[in-house]
Coordinates of C-alpha atoms in Angstrom, one line a residue:
M30 CA 31.8 27.0 -57.7
L31 CA 28.6 26.1 -55.8
W32 CA 27.5 29.7 -55.5
K33 CA 25.2 31.8 -57.6
P34 CA 25.9 35.5 -58.3
L35 CA 24.4 38.0 -55.9
E36 CA 21.0 39.2 -57.1
V37 CA 18.7 42.0 -56.1
G38 CA 15.5 40.6 -54.5
H39 CA 12.0 42.2 -54.2
S40 CA 12.2 42.7 -50.4
A41 CA 13.7 45.6 -48.6
H42 CA 17.0 43.8 -48.3
V43 CA 19.4 42.7 -50.9
A44 CA 20.3 39.0 -51.3
I45 CA 23.9 38.9 -50.3
L46 CA 24.6 35.2 -50.7
D47 CA 22.8 32.6 -52.8
A48 CA 24.2 29.1 -52.3
R49 CA 23.4 26.4 -54.8
P50 CA 21.5 23.3 -53.6
E51 CA 24.7 21.1 -53.9
L52 CA 26.4 23.2 -51.2
L53 CA 23.4 23.2 -48.9
D54 CA 23.1 19.4 -49.3
A55 CA 26.8 19.0 -48.5
L56 CA 26.6 21.1 -45.4
T57 CA 23.4 19.3 -44.3
L58 CA 25.2 15.9 -44.7
L59 CA 28.2 17.3 -42.8
R60 CA 25.9 18.5 -40.0
E61 CA 24.4 15.0 -39.8
R62 CA 27.8 13.4 -39.6
L63 CA 28.9 15.8 -36.8
A64 CA 25.7 15.1 -34.9
A65 CA 26.5 11.4 -35.0
A66 CA 30.1 11.8 -34.0
R67 CA 31.0 10.7 -30.4
F68 CA 34.2 11.2 -28.4
P69 CA 33.4 9.2 -25.2
L70 CA 36.8 8.0 -24.1
E71 CA 38.6 10.4 -21.8
L72 CA 41.6 10.8 -23.9
P73 CA 43.9 13.9 -24.3
G74 CA 41.9 16.3 -26.5
A75 CA 38.6 14.5 -26.1
E76 CA 36.9 17.3 -24.1
R77 CA 38.2 19.8 -26.7
A78 CA 36.8 17.7 -29.5
R79 CA 33.4 17.5 -27.8
R80 CA 33.3 21.2 -27.4
S81 CA 34.5 21.8 -30.9
C82 CA 31.9 19.5 -32.3
A83 CA 29.1 21.1 -30.3
E84 CA 30.3 24.6 -31.5
L85 CA 30.3 23.5 -35.1
L86 CA 26.8 22.1 -34.8
S87 CA 25.7 25.2 -33.2
Q88 CA 27.3 27.4 -35.9
L89 CA 25.8 25.3 -38.7
D90 CA 22.3 25.3 -37.2
G91 CA 22.4 28.8 -35.8
Y92 CA 24.2 30.7 -38.5
L93 CA 25.7 29.1 -41.6
L94 CA 22.8 27.0 -42.9
P95 CA 20.1 29.7 -42.1
R96 CA 22.3 32.4 -43.7
L97 CA 22.8 30.5 -46.9
R98 CA 19.2 29.4 -47.2
Q99 CA 17.8 32.9 -46.5
P100 CA 20.6 35.3 -47.5
D101 CA 18.4 38.4 -47.3
A102 CA 17.7 38.0 -43.6
P103 CA 18.8 40.8 -41.3
L104 CA 22.3 41.0 -40.1
L105 CA 22.7 39.7 -36.5
A106 CA 25.3 41.6 -34.4
V107 CA 26.1 39.8 -31.2
V108 CA 27.6 42.0 -28.4
G109 CA 30.0 39.8 -26.4
G110 CA 32.7 40.2 -23.9
S111 CA 33.7 39.5 -20.3
T112 CA 31.9 40.2 -17.1
G113 CA 31.2 43.9 -16.3
A114 CA 32.5 45.1 -19.7
G115 CA 29.3 47.1 -20.3
K116 CA 27.7 45.0 -23.0
S117 CA 24.1 45.5 -21.8
T118 CA 24.7 49.2 -21.3
L119 CA 26.0 49.4 -24.8
V120 CA 23.0 47.6 -26.3
N121 CA 20.6 49.8 -24.3
S122 CA 22.5 52.9 -25.5
L123 CA 22.4 51.8 -29.1
V124 CA 18.6 51.3 -28.8
G125 CA 18.1 54.5 -26.7
R126 CA 16.3 52.8 -23.8
R127 CA 16.6 49.9 -21.4
V128 CA 15.9 46.6 -23.1
T129 CA 18.3 44.4 -21.2
E130 CA 19.5 44.4 -17.6
A131 CA 22.8 46.3 -17.0
G132 CA 25.1 46.0 -14.1
V133 CA 28.5 44.7 -13.0
L134 CA 27.1 41.9 -11.0
R135 CA 25.3 39.3 -13.0
P136 CA 22.7 36.8 -11.8
T137 CA 23.7 33.1 -12.1
T138 CA 21.2 32.5 -14.9
R139 CA 20.5 35.0 -17.6
T140 CA 18.3 35.1 -20.7
P141 CA 19.9 36.7 -23.8
V142 CA 18.0 39.6 -25.3
L143 CA 17.6 40.2 -29.1
V144 CA 16.4 43.5 -30.3
C145 CA 15.3 44.1 -33.9
H146 CA 13.1 46.4 -36.1
P147 CA 9.4 45.5 -36.1
D148 CA 9.5 44.7 -39.8
D149 CA 12.1 42.1 -39.0
H150 CA 10.3 40.3 -36.2
H151 CA 9.3 37.4 -38.5
W152 CA 13.0 36.5 -39.1
F153 CA 13.5 35.7 -35.4
S154 CA 10.0 34.4 -34.3
G155 CA 10.7 30.9 -35.6
K156 CA 13.6 28.5 -35.6
R157 CA 15.5 30.0 -38.5
V158 CA 18.5 31.0 -36.3
L159 CA 19.4 29.7 -32.9
P160 CA 16.9 26.8 -33.1
Q161 CA 17.9 25.4 -29.7
F162 CA 16.4 28.5 -28.1
G163 CA 12.8 29.0 -27.1
R164 CA 11.3 32.4 -27.8
V165 CA 9.8 34.9 -25.4
W166 CA 8.5 38.2 -26.9
M167 CA 9.0 41.2 -24.7
P168 CA 6.5 44.1 -25.4
R169 CA 7.9 47.5 -24.7
Q170 CA 5.8 48.0 -21.6
E171 CA 7.4 44.9 -20.1
A172 CA 10.9 45.8 -20.9
E173 CA 11.7 46.7 -17.3
Q174 CA 10.8 43.2 -16.2
P175 CA 13.3 40.4 -16.3
P176 CA 12.6 37.8 -19.1
P177 CA 11.1 34.6 -17.8
V178 CA 13.0 31.3 -17.8
R179 CA 11.4 28.3 -19.3
R180 CA 10.6 25.5 -16.8
D181 CA 11.5 22.7 -19.3
G182 CA 15.2 23.8 -19.1
Q183 CA 15.4 24.9 -22.7
P184 CA 17.4 28.1 -23.1
T185 CA 15.2 31.1 -23.9
L186 CA 15.8 34.0 -26.2
A187 CA 13.9 37.2 -25.3
V188 CA 13.0 39.1 -28.4
E189 CA 12.0 42.8 -28.5
T190 CA 11.2 45.1 -31.4
T191 CA 12.0 48.8 -31.7
R192 CA 12.1 51.3 -34.5
A193 CA 15.2 52.8 -33.0
L194 CA 17.2 50.2 -34.9
P195 CA 17.2 50.2 -38.7
A196 CA 15.5 47.4 -40.6
G197 CA 18.0 44.8 -41.6
L198 CA 19.9 44.8 -38.3
A199 CA 19.4 42.9 -35.0
L200 CA 21.4 43.3 -31.8
L201 CA 21.9 40.5 -29.3
D202 CA 23.2 41.0 -25.8
A203 CA 25.1 37.7 -25.0
P204 CA 25.9 36.4 -21.5
D205 CA 29.4 36.9 -20.2
I206 CA 32.0 34.8 -22.0
D207 CA 33.9 34.3 -18.7
S208 CA 30.8 33.6 -16.6
L209 CA 31.3 31.5 -13.5
V210 CA 28.4 29.4 -14.7
A211 CA 29.5 27.0 -17.4
G212 CA 26.1 27.0 -19.1
N213 CA 26.4 30.8 -19.6
R214 CA 29.8 30.5 -21.1
D215 CA 28.6 27.8 -23.5
L216 CA 25.6 30.0 -24.3
A217 CA 27.7 33.0 -25.1
A218 CA 29.9 30.9 -27.4
D219 CA 26.8 29.6 -29.2
L220 CA 25.5 33.1 -29.7
L221 CA 28.8 34.4 -31.1
G222 CA 28.8 31.5 -33.5
A223 CA 25.4 32.6 -34.8
A224 CA 26.6 36.2 -35.5
D225 CA 27.1 38.0 -38.8
I226 CA 29.0 40.6 -36.8
W227 CA 30.9 40.3 -33.5
V228 CA 30.8 43.4 -31.4
L229 CA 33.5 42.7 -28.8
V230 CA 33.4 44.9 -25.7
T231 CA 36.2 45.4 -23.2
T232 CA 37.1 48.1 -20.8
A233 CA 40.0 50.5 -20.2
A234 CA 40.9 48.5 -17.1
R235 CA 40.8 45.0 -18.7
Y236 CA 41.6 45.4 -22.4
A237 CA 44.9 43.4 -21.9
D238 CA 43.2 40.5 -20.2
A239 CA 43.1 37.0 -21.7
V240 CA 39.3 36.9 -22.4
P241 CA 39.0 39.8 -24.9
W242 CA 42.2 38.6 -26.7
H243 CA 40.9 35.1 -26.9
L244 CA 37.8 36.4 -28.7
L245 CA 39.8 38.6 -31.0
R246 CA 42.1 35.7 -32.0
S247 CA 39.0 33.5 -32.6
A248 CA 37.6 36.3 -34.8
R249 CA 40.8 36.4 -36.8
E250 CA 41.0 32.6 -37.1
Y251 CA 37.5 32.4 -38.5
D252 CA 37.8 35.7 -40.4
V253 CA 34.6 37.1 -38.8
T254 CA 33.3 40.6 -39.4
V255 CA 34.2 42.1 -36.1
V256 CA 34.3 45.5 -34.4
T257 CA 35.8 46.2 -31.0
V258 CA 34.6 48.7 -28.3
L259 CA 36.9 50.0 -25.6
D260 CA 34.4 51.0 -22.9
R261 CA 34.5 53.1 -19.7
V262 CA 37.6 55.0 -20.7
P263 CA 38.4 57.9 -18.3
H264 CA 38.6 61.2 -20.2
Q265 CA 42.1 62.0 -19.0
L266 CA 43.4 58.6 -20.2
A267 CA 41.4 58.3 -23.4
A268 CA 44.3 59.2 -25.8
E269 CA 46.9 57.1 -24.1
V270 CA 44.7 54.0 -23.6
S271 CA 43.3 54.1 -27.1
R272 CA 46.9 54.4 -28.5
H273 CA 48.1 51.5 -26.5
Y274 CA 45.1 49.3 -27.3
G275 CA 45.6 50.1 -31.0
A276 CA 49.3 49.2 -30.8
L277 CA 48.4 45.8 -29.2
L278 CA 45.9 45.2 -32.0
E279 CA 48.5 46.1 -34.7
R280 CA 51.1 43.8 -33.0
A281 CA 48.5 40.9 -33.1
G282 CA 47.8 41.5 -36.8
L283 CA 44.3 42.9 -35.9
G284 CA 45.0 46.6 -36.7
A285 CA 42.4 46.7 -39.4
I286 CA 39.5 45.9 -37.0
P287 CA 37.3 48.9 -36.5
R288 CA 37.4 50.1 -32.9
F289 CA 35.4 52.6 -31.0
T290 CA 36.0 54.3 -27.6
V291 CA 33.2 54.9 -25.1
P292 CA 34.0 57.3 -22.3
E293 CA 33.4 56.6 -18.6
L294 CA 30.1 58.2 -17.7
P295 CA 27.8 58.1 -14.6
E296 CA 25.2 56.3 -16.6
S297 CA 27.4 53.2 -17.0
A298 CA 28.2 53.0 -13.3
R299 CA 26.4 50.6 -11.0
G300 CA 23.2 52.2 -10.0
G301 CA 23.1 54.4 -13.1
S302 CA 20.4 54.5 -15.7
G303 CA 22.1 52.0 -18.0
V304 CA 21.6 54.2 -21.0
L305 CA 24.5 56.4 -22.3
P306 CA 23.9 59.7 -24.1
A307 CA 23.5 59.1 -27.9
T308 CA 26.7 61.0 -28.6
A309 CA 28.7 58.4 -26.6
V310 CA 27.8 55.6 -29.0
A311 CA 27.1 57.6 -32.2
G312 CA 30.2 56.3 -34.0
L313 CA 29.3 52.6 -33.4
R314 CA 25.6 53.2 -34.2
E315 CA 26.5 54.8 -37.5
W316 CA 28.9 52.0 -38.4
L317 CA 26.2 49.3 -37.7
A318 CA 23.5 51.3 -39.4
H319 CA 25.7 51.7 -42.5
R320 CA 26.0 47.9 -42.8
A321 CA 22.3 47.5 -42.5
R322 CA 21.3 50.2 -45.0
D323 CA 24.1 50.0 -47.6
R324 CA 23.7 46.9 -49.6
E325 CA 27.3 46.7 -50.6
A326 CA 28.6 47.1 -47.0
R327 CA 25.9 44.7 -45.8
A328 CA 26.9 42.2 -48.4
L329 CA 30.5 42.4 -47.5
A330 CA 29.9 42.0 -43.8
A331 CA 27.8 38.9 -44.1
L332 CA 29.9 37.5 -46.9
R333 CA 33.1 37.7 -44.9
T334 CA 31.6 35.9 -41.9
A335 CA 30.0 33.2 -44.0
R336 CA 33.2 32.7 -46.0
G337 CA 35.2 32.6 -42.8
A338 CA 32.9 30.0 -41.3
L339 CA 33.1 27.9 -44.4
A340 CA 36.9 28.2 -44.6
S341 CA 37.2 27.2 -41.0
L342 CA 35.4 23.9 -41.6
R343 CA 38.4 22.1 -43.0
G344 CA 40.7 22.6 -40.1
R345 CA 38.0 22.1 -37.5
V346 CA 36.4 19.0 -39.1
M347 CA 39.8 17.4 -39.8
A348 CA 40.8 17.9 -36.2
L349 CA 37.5 16.1 -35.2
A350 CA 38.3 13.3 -37.7
G351 CA 41.7 12.9 -36.0
A352 CA 40.1 12.8 -32.6
A353 CA 37.6 10.2 -33.9
A354 CA 40.5 8.1 -35.3
L355 CA 42.2 8.3 -31.9
Q356 CA 39.1 7.2 -30.1
H357 CA 38.6 4.2 -32.4
A358 CA 42.3 3.2 -32.3
T359 CA 42.2 3.4 -28.5
A360 CA 39.0 1.4 -28.4
V361 CA 40.6 -1.3 -30.6
R362 CA 43.7 -1.4 -28.3
L363 CA 41.4 -1.7 -25.2
D364 CA 39.5 -4.5 -26.9
Q365 CA 42.7 -6.3 -27.7
R366 CA 43.9 -6.1 -24.1
L367 CA 40.6 -7.5 -23.0
D368 CA 40.8 -10.3 -25.5
A369 CA 44.3 -11.1 -24.5
A370 CA 43.5 -11.2 -20.8
Y371 CA 40.5 -13.6 -21.3
A372 CA 42.4 -15.7 -23.8
E373 CA 45.1 -16.3 -21.2
A374 CA 42.4 -17.1 -18.7
D375 CA 40.9 -19.7 -21.1
R376 CA 44.4 -21.2 -21.7
R377 CA 45.1 -21.5 -18.0
V378 CA 41.7 -23.1 -17.2
R379 CA 42.2 -25.7 -20.0
A380 CA 45.8 -26.4 -18.9
T381 CA 44.6 -27.0 -15.3
L382 CA 41.9 -29.4 -16.5
A383 CA 44.4 -31.3 -18.7
E384 CA 46.8 -31.6 -15.8
G385 CA 44.2 -32.9 -13.4
G386 CA 44.4 -29.8 -11.2
L387 CA 40.8 -30.0 -10.2
L388 CA 41.2 -33.5 -8.7
A389 CA 42.7 -32.1 -5.5
G390 CA 41.6 -31.2 -2.0
E391 CA 38.0 -32.0 -1.3
A392 CA 37.4 -33.4 -4.8
R393 CA 40.3 -35.8 -4.5
A394 CA 39.1 -36.9 -1.0
H395 CA 35.7 -37.7 -2.4
W396 CA 37.2 -39.5 -5.4
L397 CA 39.4 -41.7 -3.2
A398 CA 36.4 -42.6 -1.1
F399 CA 34.1 -43.2 -4.0
P400 CA 31.9 -45.2 -4.2
D401 CA 32.1 -46.9 -0.8
D402 CA 32.4 -43.9 1.5
S403 CA 31.4 -41.1 -0.8
S404 CA 28.2 -41.0 -2.9
A405 CA 28.0 -40.0 -6.6
D406 CA 26.2 -36.8 -5.6
E407 CA 28.9 -35.9 -3.1
L408 CA 31.6 -36.4 -5.7
L409 CA 29.7 -34.4 -8.3
D410 CA 29.1 -31.6 -5.8
A411 CA 32.9 -31.5 -5.0
L412 CA 33.8 -31.5 -8.7
T413 CA 31.2 -28.9 -9.6
S414 CA 32.5 -26.6 -6.7
A415 CA 36.1 -27.1 -7.9
L416 CA 35.3 -26.2 -11.5
T417 CA 33.3 -23.1 -10.3
G418 CA 36.2 -22.0 -8.1
L419 CA 38.7 -22.5 -11.0
L420 CA 36.6 -20.4 -13.4
V421 CA 35.9 -17.6 -10.8
E422 CA 39.6 -17.4 -10.1
A423 CA 40.4 -17.2 -13.8
V424 CA 37.8 -14.4 -14.2
A425 CA 39.2 -12.4 -11.3
T426 CA 42.7 -12.7 -12.8
A427 CA 41.5 -11.7 -16.2
D428 CA 39.7 -8.7 -14.8
E429 CA 42.9 -7.6 -12.9
R430 CA 45.0 -8.0 -16.1
T431 CA 42.4 -6.1 -18.1
D432 CA 42.3 -3.3 -15.5
A433 CA 46.1 -3.0 -15.5
A434 CA 46.3 -3.0 -19.3
W435 CA 43.5 -0.5 -19.7
R436 CA 45.2 1.9 -17.2
A437 CA 48.3 1.6 -19.3
V438 CA 46.5 2.4 -22.5
G439 CA 44.5 5.3 -20.9
G440 CA 41.1 6.7 -21.4
A441 CA 39.2 3.5 -20.6
P442 CA 35.7 3.7 -18.9
P443 CA 35.4 2.3 -15.4
P444 CA 34.0 -1.2 -14.9
D445 CA 30.3 -1.5 -14.0
P446 CA 29.7 -1.9 -10.3
E447 CA 28.7 -5.3 -9.1
E448 CA 27.6 -7.0 -5.9
P449 CA 30.1 -9.2 -4.2
G450 CA 29.8 -12.8 -5.3
A451 CA 28.0 -11.9 -8.6
V452 CA 30.6 -13.6 -10.7
A453 CA 30.5 -16.8 -8.6
D454 CA 26.7 -16.8 -8.9
R455 CA 26.7 -16.5 -12.7
V456 CA 29.6 -19.1 -13.2
G457 CA 27.8 -21.4 -10.8
V458 CA 24.7 -21.4 -13.0
V459 CA 26.8 -22.4 -16.0
V460 CA 28.6 -25.2 -14.2
R461 CA 25.4 -26.6 -12.7
R462 CA 24.1 -26.7 -16.3
L463 CA 27.1 -28.7 -17.3
R464 CA 26.4 -31.2 -14.5
R465 CA 22.8 -31.7 -15.8
C466 CA 24.1 -32.1 -19.3
L467 CA 26.5 -34.8 -18.2
E468 CA 23.8 -36.6 -16.3
E469 CA 21.5 -36.5 -19.4
L470 CA 24.3 -37.8 -21.6
V471 CA 24.8 -40.8 -19.3
E472 CA 21.1 -41.6 -19.4
E473 CA 21.1 -41.3 -23.2
V474 CA 24.1 -43.6 -23.6
R475 CA 23.1 -46.2 -21.0
H476 CA 19.5 -46.4 -22.2
A477 CA 20.3 -46.5 -25.9
P478 CA 23.3 -48.8 -26.1
V479 CA 22.5 -50.0 -29.6
M480 CA 23.5 -46.6 -30.9
L481 CA 27.0 -47.3 -29.6
G482 CA 27.2 -50.7 -31.1
Q483 CA 26.8 -52.5 -27.7
P484 CA 24.5 -55.4 -26.8
A485 CA 21.5 -54.3 -24.9
P486 CA 21.9 -55.0 -21.2
A487 CA 19.2 -54.8 -18.5
R488 CA 17.9 -51.4 -17.8
S489 CA 20.2 -49.5 -15.3
S490 CA 19.1 -48.1 -12.0
P491 CA 19.2 -44.4 -11.1
S492 CA 22.1 -45.1 -8.7
E493 CA 24.1 -46.7 -11.6
D494 CA 23.3 -43.6 -13.8
G495 CA 24.5 -41.3 -11.0
E496 CA 27.7 -43.3 -10.5
T497 CA 28.4 -43.3 -14.2
A498 CA 27.9 -39.5 -14.3
A499 CA 30.3 -39.1 -11.4
L500 CA 32.9 -41.3 -13.2
L501 CA 32.4 -39.2 -16.4
A502 CA 32.8 -35.9 -14.6
T503 CA 36.0 -37.3 -12.9
A504 CA 37.4 -38.5 -16.2
L505 CA 36.7 -35.1 -17.8
L506 CA 37.9 -32.8 -15.0
G507 CA 40.6 -35.0 -13.5
G508 CA 42.8 -35.0 -16.6
R509 CA 45.8 -37.3 -16.4
A510 CA 45.0 -37.9 -12.7
A511 CA 41.7 -39.6 -13.6
T512 CA 43.0 -42.7 -15.4
V513 CA 41.2 -45.1 -13.1
A514 CA 37.9 -43.3 -13.8
Q515 CA 38.4 -43.7 -17.5
Q516 CA 39.2 -47.4 -17.2
T517 CA 36.1 -47.9 -15.0
L518 CA 33.9 -46.2 -17.6
A519 CA 35.4 -48.4 -20.4
G520 CA 34.7 -51.5 -18.3
A521 CA 31.1 -50.5 -17.7
L522 CA 30.3 -49.2 -21.2
G523 CA 32.9 -50.8 -23.4
P524 CA 35.8 -48.9 -24.9
R525 CA 33.8 -47.6 -27.8
G526 CA 30.9 -46.5 -25.6
A527 CA 33.2 -44.9 -23.1
A528 CA 35.0 -43.1 -25.9
R529 CA 31.8 -41.7 -27.4
L530 CA 30.6 -40.6 -24.0
R531 CA 33.8 -38.8 -23.2
E532 CA 33.8 -37.2 -26.6
K533 CA 30.3 -35.8 -26.0
G534 CA 31.2 -34.9 -22.5
N535 CA 34.3 -33.0 -23.6
Q536 CA 32.1 -31.0 -26.0
Q537 CA 29.9 -30.0 -23.1
L538 CA 32.9 -29.1 -20.9
N539 CA 34.4 -27.0 -23.6
A540 CA 31.1 -25.2 -24.2
C541 CA 30.8 -24.6 -20.5
V542 CA 34.3 -23.0 -20.2
T543 CA 33.7 -21.0 -23.3
R544 CA 30.3 -19.9 -22.2
A545 CA 31.4 -18.9 -18.7
L546 CA 34.5 -17.0 -19.7
G547 CA 32.7 -15.5 -22.7
A548 CA 29.9 -14.1 -20.6
E549 CA 32.3 -12.6 -18.1
K550 CA 34.5 -11.1 -20.9
Q551 CA 31.3 -9.5 -22.4
R552 CA 30.4 -8.2 -18.9
R553 CA 33.9 -6.7 -18.4
G554 CA 33.9 -5.1 -21.9
A555 CA 30.4 -3.8 -21.7
P556 CA 31.3 -0.3 -20.5
L557 CA 33.6 0.1 -23.6
H558 CA 31.2 -1.5 -26.1
R559 CA 28.2 0.5 -24.9
L560 CA 30.0 3.6 -26.0
G561 CA 29.5 2.6 -29.6
I562 CA 32.8 3.9 -31.0
A563 CA 32.4 3.4 -34.7
V564 CA 35.2 2.6 -37.1
D565 CA 33.8 4.8 -39.8
T566 CA 33.4 8.1 -37.9
Q567 CA 36.6 9.5 -39.3
V568 CA 35.8 8.4 -42.8
A569 CA 32.3 9.8 -42.5
L570 CA 33.5 13.2 -41.4
V571 CA 36.2 13.4 -44.1
S572 CA 34.0 12.3 -46.9
A573 CA 31.3 14.8 -45.9
L574 CA 33.8 17.6 -45.7
S575 CA 35.2 16.7 -49.1
A576 CA 31.8 17.6 -50.6
V577 CA 32.0 21.1 -49.2
R578 CA 34.4 22.4 -51.8
A579 CA 33.2 25.8 -52.8
E580 CA 33.5 29.2 -51.2
P581 CA 31.0 32.1 -51.6
R582 CA 31.5 34.7 -54.3
H583 CA 30.3 38.3 -54.1
T584 CA 29.0 40.2 -57.1
T585 CA 28.5 44.0 -56.9
V586 CA 25.1 45.1 -57.8

């Protein structure tokens, strides 16, 4: 076990959990691995994985790690539920005055309000719990004013102190779990994840709705300390509604959950005071106060929630590991489809070159007219244009194949937007570079014939260099159709010199094709590769989880 026995501290509260450093280190490592996990591909379950990962991080940061590091901190009871359930009125009534805005209609943005005893304010003034929230302290005289919203966009937690609550207990009024504003729904989920106790509020009119039952099932799944409040129950229907609600809880395996009934009163109606008579919430107030004051009850409440949070880690983290594995496997398949499409493009380009497919159309016309009626520059221009066109067409075909294959796999990111002609511009730069390299090769060979074992002739003229470069380009790009160009080169440079020149030229041509297609393949794959889907995410999550082995123990004191 990684847990020390419960001990009595010197503070007003009793230490209920005391985790050993090994467990805290393991949870910290798990938190780091979760923070690094990414699920960017839009695959089935990816959005759920992203939400689950965010919820886990929020629970680790906002509840589990703070609770284990400081086990004698006050219990945090989060009051949650659906729109208009009466959460704020319930909090106001438990405190005995208005500390949070009540009403059926909610504003689109809302600051959660935390209320605690003055002796406990230091527990909530820093980042011990809910570190993602800024803090706004609400003095009693300002309680009727709405809490301000931070301009930097950081969510804000309004904190108020009152001696109406016992030391060791804090209440938090959460936003509606079914709010129309997605940010409020996420906020409510984060707050519930930070709670030692869930106080789930529903009404006589809506207790069978999906929202309260979703929360109750979540509480059962995570074994959270939970209490449910059936609010706004008409007097004449109280017995019947309470009995039916209890039967539903029993049927769902939740019959042991403490439940309280709050009658329908004018104070809870819209336009009412927002504070119910003390007798209406006396049972719930006493239940909460008992958990704050009685060290055994308090220990059990926090222990159950902490143990449930730890026990839930395995299933939740393993699900994320599975989602990470699916992300990586899909990324590998997408990469393979990309590789296959561009490998086929490379094969087709080289086959076309070998068959002399470029020596057609305008290029063929210039070759047939060379050198009498077509200059070396004109022939080189035609061949350069033909090679550029061949490569651009190959890239377009490879992109189409990639798009089709990626759609079949699913989850692929869209291609980056590009201006028309951008591919042709980039390929043109690479091909023009090849032309310059061929011209430089000719100069090197013709001006240094001794290196090729030839007698040193008179220095060649620029026009002769240009014609030789045109012959070399024709021999390289014309394939089997360029036999005459190859023979002419051999006559001018000798068989050995021509062979060496063609060998070096072929190296440059191969590099040109590889460079052009490689750059476009990298461009097409960039949206996928930028996502940084790592192979080790699954292993990292599982290995971090394996270190979290222990569960908390409770020792009666």
